[in-house]
Short mmCIF file of C-alpha atoms in Angstrom, two decimals:
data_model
loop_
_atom_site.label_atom_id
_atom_site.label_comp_id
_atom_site.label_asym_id
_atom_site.label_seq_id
_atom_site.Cartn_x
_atom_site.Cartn_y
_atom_site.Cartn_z
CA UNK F 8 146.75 13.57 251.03
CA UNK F 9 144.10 16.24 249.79
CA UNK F 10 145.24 19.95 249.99
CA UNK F 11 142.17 20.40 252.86
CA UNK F 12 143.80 17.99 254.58
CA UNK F 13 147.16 19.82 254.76
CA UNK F 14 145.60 23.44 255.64
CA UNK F 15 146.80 24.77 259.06
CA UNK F 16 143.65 26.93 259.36
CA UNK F 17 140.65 26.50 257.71
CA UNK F 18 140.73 29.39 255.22
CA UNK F 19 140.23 30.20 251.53
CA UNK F 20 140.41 33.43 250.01
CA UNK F 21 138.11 33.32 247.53
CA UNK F 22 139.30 34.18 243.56
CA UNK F 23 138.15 38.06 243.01
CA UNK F 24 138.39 38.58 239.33
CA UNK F 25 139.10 42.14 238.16
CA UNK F 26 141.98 42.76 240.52
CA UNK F 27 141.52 42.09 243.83
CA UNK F 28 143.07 38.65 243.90
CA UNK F 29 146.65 39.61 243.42
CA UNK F 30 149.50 36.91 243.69
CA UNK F 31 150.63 38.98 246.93
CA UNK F 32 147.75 38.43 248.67
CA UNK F 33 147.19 34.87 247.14
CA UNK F 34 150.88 33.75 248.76
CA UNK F 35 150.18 35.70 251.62
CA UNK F 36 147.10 33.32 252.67
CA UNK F 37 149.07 30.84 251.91
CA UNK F 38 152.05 31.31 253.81
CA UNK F 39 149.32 31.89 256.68
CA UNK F 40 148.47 28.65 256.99
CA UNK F 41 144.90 29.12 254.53
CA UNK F 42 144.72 28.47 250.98
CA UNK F 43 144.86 31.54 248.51
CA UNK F 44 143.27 31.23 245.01
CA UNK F 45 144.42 33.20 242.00
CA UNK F 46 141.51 34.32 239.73
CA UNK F 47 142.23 33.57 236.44
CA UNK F 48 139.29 35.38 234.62
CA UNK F 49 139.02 37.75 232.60
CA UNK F 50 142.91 37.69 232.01
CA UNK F 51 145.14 36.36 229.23
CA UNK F 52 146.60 33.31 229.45
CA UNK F 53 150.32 35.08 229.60
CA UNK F 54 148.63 36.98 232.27
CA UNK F 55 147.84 33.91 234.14
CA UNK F 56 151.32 32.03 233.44
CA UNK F 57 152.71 35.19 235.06
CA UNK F 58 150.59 35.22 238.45
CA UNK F 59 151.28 31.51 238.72
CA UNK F 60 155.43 32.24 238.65
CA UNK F 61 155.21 35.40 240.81
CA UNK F 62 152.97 33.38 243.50
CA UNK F 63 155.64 29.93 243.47
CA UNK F 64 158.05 32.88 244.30
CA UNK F 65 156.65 34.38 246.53
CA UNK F 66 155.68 30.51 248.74
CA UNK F 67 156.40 27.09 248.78
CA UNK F 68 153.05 26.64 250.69
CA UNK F 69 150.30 25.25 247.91
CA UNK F 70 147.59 27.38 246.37
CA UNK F 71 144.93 27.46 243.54
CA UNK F 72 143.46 28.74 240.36
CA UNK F 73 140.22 29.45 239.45
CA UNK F 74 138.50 29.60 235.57
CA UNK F 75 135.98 30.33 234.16
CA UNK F 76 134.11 27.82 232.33
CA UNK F 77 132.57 29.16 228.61
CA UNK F 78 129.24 30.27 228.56
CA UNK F 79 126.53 28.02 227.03
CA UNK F 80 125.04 30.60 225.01
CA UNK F 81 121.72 31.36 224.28
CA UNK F 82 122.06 34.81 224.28
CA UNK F 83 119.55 37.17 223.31
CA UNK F 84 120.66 39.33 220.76
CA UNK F 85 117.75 41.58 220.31
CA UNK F 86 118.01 42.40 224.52
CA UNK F 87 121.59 42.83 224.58
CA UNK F 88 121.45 45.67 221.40
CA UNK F 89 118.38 47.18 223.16
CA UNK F 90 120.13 47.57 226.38
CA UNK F 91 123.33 48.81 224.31
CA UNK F 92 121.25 51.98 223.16
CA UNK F 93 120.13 52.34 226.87
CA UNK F 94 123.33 52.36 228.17
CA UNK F 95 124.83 55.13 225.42
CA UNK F 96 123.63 58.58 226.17
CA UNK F 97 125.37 57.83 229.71
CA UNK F 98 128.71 56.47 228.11
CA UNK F 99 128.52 59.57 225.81
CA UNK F 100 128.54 61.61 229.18
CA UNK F 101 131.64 60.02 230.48
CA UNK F 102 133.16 60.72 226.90
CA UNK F 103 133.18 56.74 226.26
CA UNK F 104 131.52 54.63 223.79
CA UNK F 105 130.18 51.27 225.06
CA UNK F 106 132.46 48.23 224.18
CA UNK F 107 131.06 45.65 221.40
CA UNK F 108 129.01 42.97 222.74
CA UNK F 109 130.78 40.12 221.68
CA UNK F 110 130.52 36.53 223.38
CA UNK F 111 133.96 34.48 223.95
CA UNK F 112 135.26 31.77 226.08
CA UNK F 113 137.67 33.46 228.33
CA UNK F 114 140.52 31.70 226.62
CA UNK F 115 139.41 28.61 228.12
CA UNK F 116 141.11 26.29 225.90
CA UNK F 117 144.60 27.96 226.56
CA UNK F 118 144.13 28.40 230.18
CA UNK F 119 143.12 24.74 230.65
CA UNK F 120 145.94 24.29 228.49
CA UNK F 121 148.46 26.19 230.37
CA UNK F 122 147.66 24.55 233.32
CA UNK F 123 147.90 20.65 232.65
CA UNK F 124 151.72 21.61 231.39
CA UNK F 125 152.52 23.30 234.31
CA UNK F 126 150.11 21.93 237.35
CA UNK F 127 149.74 24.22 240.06
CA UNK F 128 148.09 21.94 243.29
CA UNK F 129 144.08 23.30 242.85
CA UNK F 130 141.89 24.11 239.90
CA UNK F 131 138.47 25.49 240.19
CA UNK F 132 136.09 25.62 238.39
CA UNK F 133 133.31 28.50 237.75
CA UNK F 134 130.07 29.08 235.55
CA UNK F 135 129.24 25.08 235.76
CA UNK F 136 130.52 21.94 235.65
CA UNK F 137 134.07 21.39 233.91
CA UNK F 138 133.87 18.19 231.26
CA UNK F 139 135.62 14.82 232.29
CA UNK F 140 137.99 14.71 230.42
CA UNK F 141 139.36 18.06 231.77
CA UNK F 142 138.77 16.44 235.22
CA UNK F 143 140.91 13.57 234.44
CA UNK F 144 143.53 15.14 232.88
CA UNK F 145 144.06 17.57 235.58
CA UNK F 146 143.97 14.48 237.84
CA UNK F 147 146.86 12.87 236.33
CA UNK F 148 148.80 15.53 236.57
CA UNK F 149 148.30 15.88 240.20
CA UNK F 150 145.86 18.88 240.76
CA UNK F 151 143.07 18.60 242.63
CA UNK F 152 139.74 19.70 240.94
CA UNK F 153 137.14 21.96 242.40
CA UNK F 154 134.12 22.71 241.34
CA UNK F 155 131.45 25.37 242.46
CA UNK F 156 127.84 24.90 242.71
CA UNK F 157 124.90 27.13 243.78
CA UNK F 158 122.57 24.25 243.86
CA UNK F 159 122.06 20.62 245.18
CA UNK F 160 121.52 18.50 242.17
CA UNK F 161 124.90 20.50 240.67
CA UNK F 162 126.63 18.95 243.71
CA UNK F 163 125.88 15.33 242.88
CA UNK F 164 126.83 15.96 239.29
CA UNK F 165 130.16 17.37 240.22
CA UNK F 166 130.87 14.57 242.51
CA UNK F 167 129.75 11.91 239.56
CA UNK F 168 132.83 13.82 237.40
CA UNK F 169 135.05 13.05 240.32
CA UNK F 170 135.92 16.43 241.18
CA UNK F 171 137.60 16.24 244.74
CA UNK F 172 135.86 18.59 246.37
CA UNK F 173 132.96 20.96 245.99
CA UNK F 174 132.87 24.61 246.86
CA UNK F 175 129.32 25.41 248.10
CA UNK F 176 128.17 29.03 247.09
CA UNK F 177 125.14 30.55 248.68
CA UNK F 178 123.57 33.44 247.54
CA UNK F 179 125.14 35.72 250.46
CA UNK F 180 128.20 35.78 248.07
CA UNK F 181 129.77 38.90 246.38
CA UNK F 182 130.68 38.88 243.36
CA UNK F 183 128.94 36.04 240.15
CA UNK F 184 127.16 32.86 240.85
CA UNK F 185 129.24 30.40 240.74
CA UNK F 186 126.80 27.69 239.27
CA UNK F 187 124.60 27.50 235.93
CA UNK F 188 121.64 28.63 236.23
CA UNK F 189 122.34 31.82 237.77
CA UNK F 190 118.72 32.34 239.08
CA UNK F 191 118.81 30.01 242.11
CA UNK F 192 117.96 31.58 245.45
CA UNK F 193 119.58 29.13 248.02
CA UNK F 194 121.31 30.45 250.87
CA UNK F 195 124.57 29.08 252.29
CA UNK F 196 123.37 27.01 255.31
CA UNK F 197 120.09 25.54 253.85
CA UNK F 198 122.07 24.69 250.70
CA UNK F 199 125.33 23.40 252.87
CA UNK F 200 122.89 20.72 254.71
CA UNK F 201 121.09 19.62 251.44
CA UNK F 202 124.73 19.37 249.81
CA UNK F 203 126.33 17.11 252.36
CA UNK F 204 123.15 14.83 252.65
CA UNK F 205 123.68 13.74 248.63
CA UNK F 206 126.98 14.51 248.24
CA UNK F 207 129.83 12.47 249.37
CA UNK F 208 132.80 15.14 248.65
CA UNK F 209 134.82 17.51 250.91
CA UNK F 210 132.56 20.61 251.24
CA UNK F 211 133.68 24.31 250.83
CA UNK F 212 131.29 26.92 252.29
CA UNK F 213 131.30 30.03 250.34
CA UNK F 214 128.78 33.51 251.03
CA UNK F 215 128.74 36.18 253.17
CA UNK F 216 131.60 34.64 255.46
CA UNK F 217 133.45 37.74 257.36
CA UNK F 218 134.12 36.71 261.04
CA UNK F 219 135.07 33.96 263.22
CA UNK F 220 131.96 33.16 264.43
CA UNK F 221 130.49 32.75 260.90
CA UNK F 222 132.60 30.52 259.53
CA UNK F 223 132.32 28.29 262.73
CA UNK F 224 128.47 27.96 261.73
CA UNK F 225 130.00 26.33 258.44
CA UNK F 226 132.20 24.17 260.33
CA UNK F 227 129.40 22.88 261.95
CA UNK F 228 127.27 22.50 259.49
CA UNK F 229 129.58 20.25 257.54
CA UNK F 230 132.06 22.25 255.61
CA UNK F 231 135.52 21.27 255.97
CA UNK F 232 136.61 24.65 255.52
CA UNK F 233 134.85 28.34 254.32
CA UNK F 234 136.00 29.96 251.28
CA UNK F 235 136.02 34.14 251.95
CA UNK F 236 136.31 36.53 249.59
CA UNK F 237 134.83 40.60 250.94
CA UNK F 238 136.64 39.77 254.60
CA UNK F 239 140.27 40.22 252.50
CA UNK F 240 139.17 43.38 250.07
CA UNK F 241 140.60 45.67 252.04
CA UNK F 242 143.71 43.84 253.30
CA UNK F 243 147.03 45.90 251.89
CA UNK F 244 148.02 42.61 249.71
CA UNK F 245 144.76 42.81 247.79
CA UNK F 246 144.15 44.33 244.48
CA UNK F 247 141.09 46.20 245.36
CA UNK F 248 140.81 50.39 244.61
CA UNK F 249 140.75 52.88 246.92
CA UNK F 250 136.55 53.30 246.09
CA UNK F 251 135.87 49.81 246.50
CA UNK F 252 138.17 49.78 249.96
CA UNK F 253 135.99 53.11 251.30
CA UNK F 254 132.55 51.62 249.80
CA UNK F 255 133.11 48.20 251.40
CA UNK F 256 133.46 49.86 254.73
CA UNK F 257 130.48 51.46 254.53
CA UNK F 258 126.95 49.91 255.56
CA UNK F 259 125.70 50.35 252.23
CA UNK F 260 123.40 47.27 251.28
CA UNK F 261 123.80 44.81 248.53
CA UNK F 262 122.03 43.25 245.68
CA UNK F 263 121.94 40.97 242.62
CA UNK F 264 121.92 41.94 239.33
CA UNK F 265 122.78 41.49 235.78
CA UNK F 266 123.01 44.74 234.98
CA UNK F 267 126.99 45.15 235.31
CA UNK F 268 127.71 41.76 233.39
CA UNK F 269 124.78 40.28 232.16
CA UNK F 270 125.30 37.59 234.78
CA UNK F 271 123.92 37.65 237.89
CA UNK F 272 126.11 39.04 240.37
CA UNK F 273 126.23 41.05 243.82
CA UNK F 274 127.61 43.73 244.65
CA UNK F 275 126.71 47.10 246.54
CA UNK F 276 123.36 48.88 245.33
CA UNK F 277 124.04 52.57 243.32
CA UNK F 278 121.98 54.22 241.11
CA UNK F 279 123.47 52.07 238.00
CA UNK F 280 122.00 49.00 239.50
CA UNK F 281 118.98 50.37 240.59
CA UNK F 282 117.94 52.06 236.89
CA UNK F 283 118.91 49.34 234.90
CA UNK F 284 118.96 46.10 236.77
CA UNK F 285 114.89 45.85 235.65
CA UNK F 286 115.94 45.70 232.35
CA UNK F 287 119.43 43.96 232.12
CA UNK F 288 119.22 40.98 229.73
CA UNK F 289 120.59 37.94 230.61
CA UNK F 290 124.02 37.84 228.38
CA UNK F 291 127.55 37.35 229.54
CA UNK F 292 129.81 37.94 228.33
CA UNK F 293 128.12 40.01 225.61
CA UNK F 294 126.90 42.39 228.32
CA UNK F 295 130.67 42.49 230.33
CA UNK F 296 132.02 43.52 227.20
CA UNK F 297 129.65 46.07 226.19
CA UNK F 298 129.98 47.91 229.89
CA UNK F 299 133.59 47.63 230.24
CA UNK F 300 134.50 51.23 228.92
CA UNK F 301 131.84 52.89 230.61
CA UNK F 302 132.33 50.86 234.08
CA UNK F 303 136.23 51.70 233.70
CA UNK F 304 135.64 55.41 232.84
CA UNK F 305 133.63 55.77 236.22
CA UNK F 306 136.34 53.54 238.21
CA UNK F 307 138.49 56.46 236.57
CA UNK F 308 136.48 59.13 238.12
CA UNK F 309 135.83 57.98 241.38
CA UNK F 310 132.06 57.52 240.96
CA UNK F 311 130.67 54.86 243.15
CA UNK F 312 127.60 55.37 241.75
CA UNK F 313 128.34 53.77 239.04
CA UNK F 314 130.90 51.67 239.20
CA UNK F 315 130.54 48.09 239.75
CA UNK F 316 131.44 47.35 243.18
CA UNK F 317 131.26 43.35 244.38
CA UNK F 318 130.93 42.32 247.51
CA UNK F 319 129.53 40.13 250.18
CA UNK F 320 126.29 40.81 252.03
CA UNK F 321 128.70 40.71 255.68
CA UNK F 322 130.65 43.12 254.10
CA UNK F 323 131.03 46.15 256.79
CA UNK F 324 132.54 43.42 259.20
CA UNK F 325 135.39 42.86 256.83
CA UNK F 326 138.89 44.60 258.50
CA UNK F 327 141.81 46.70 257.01
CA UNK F 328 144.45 44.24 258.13
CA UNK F 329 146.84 42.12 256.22
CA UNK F 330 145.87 39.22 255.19
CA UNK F 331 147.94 37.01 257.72
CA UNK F 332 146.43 38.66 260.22
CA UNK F 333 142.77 37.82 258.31
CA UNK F 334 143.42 34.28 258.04
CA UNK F 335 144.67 34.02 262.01
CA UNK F 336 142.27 36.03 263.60
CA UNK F 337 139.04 34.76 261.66
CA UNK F 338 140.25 31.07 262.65
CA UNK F 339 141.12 31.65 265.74
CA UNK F 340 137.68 33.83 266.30
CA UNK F 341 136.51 30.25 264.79
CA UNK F 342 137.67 28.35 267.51
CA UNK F 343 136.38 30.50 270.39
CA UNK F 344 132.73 30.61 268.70
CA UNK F 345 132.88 26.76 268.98
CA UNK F 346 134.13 26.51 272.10
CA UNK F 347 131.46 28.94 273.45
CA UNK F 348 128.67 26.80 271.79
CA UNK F 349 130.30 23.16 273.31
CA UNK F 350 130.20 25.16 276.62
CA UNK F 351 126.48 26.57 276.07
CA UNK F 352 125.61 23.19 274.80
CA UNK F 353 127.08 21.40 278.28
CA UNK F 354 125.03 24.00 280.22
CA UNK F 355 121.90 22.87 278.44
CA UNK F 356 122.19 19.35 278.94
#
């Protein structure tokens, strides 16, 4: 029996890197009846071992964990170094120097490692397709494998790697692209259709799912459950700061950029983004590493304007609620919208 199958509502809380995914708020969904996700990026692997023993204490119910996959590379050197020198008169102000732009695999290997010795029920996967063998192993072991894709043809090439489901991001989402490239432009619904008609796996719908009513249109559009991240950013259990919280609640728009990360990513629009997002080169993690200090110096100061702030483009419907309440009100909102539409639908017959 898949872990879909089991869910008592059909909720995910997307994996927020950087904080926000806590194991509180992971076991929390969980316990609700939805499906939490731990984020396992951008950690350490003893890190990771850690949330994964605090969650199991915390529930019995099942949950998931979410890595990133290595970057392919290709990076351009030249861009990322003239960007660097860009970027340094403003670290200097903060009294920061920029980080060094190194590449890396995320500890990958040990991750992936730490995992198929102690199997936790879901692994997803990020950044593009996982290899088979890591498919198979993970298999064995009893975990069911995820993988996220931003674009039809990655679907069918997911399923062919006999993943057992496939998370569906559109470009609505906060936070990275989930797929390789990172320059598609599909949003969720149009990309949800073209997904199911080639693709034979359990969808997840993932981007800009907030409400009730929203993640019914998923439902019916062939998802067998939605996968949301901004509604549960300002829920107590979550991770997130007291900026992001305030900023989230605000009606400020969003965009994509690369300027944060070097990887295209949305979050809401400040004056960082909007002065160097014209000019960001493509390279992560080269470009996460080089903007760490001066991204954690203005987290430190309380400056919106420059932090990096992810989120959804729904975001001002998301609710300062715990995230039990979340997981029941959004389904139950769910239900309602599709009961209104069978009713409307009767009518119009």
């Amino acid at each position: 029996m898949s872990v879909l199958s089991t869910l008592r509502h059909p909720i995910i809380a997307a994996p927020m890197a950087g904080g926000p995914s806590t194991p509180a708020l992971v076991a929390a969904v969980s316990a609700a009846g939805g499906l939490g996700f731990l984020a396992a990026g951008m950690i350490d692997t003893d890190r990771l071992v850690a949330d994964v023993a605090e969650v199991r204490a915390r529930t019995d119910w099942p949950f998931g964990v979410n890595v990133f996959l290595p970057d392919p590379g290709g990076v351009d050197e030249a861009a990322v170094q003239a960007y660097a020198e860009r970027l340094a008169p403003q670290a200097a102000l903060r009294g920061v120097r920029l980080g060094e732009p190194v590449g890396g695999d995320d500890a990958y290997p040990e991750k992936l490692a730490a995992l198929l010795a102690d199997p936790v029920p879901v692994v997803s996967f990020v950044f593009g397709l996982p290899d088979r063998a890591a498919v198979t192993a993970l298999r064995e072991r009893g975990t069911e494998v995820w993988a996220t894709v931003t674009r039809p043809d990655a679907a069918t090439a997911a399923a062919d790697l006999g993943v057992d489901a496939v998370v569906v991001q559109g470009t609505e989402a906060g936070g990275h692209r989930g797929g390789l490239p990172d320059d598609d432009d599909y949003g969720l619904l149009p990309l949800l259709r073209l997904t199911a008609a080639r693709c034979d796996r359990p969808l997840v719908a993932a981007g800009g799912l907030v409400d009730g009513p929203a993640v019914a249109a998923v439902l019916a559009a062939g998802a067998a459950a939605a996968q949301l991240g901004t509604a549960f950013l300002r829920c107590p259990e979550a991770g997130s700061s007291p900026m992001h919280r305030a900023a989230v609640a605000g009606a400020t728009p969003t965009a994509l950029t690369r300027s944060f990360t070097g990887k295209r990513a949305r979050g809401l629009a400040n004056d960082f983004l909007r002065q160097h997002d014209a000019v960001a080169p493509h390279g992560y993690p080269q470009v996460l590493h080089l903007t760490r200090p001066l991204l954690a110096a203005a987290r430190r100061d309380g400056d919106a304007s420059v932090a990096n702030l992810w989120a959804g483009q729904a975001h001002p419907l998301a609710r300062d609620l715990p995230a039990a309440q979340v997981v029941a009100e959004v389904s139950a909102d769910a239900r309602a919208a599709l009961a209104t539409v069978i009713e409307r639908y009767g009518r119009w017959g």
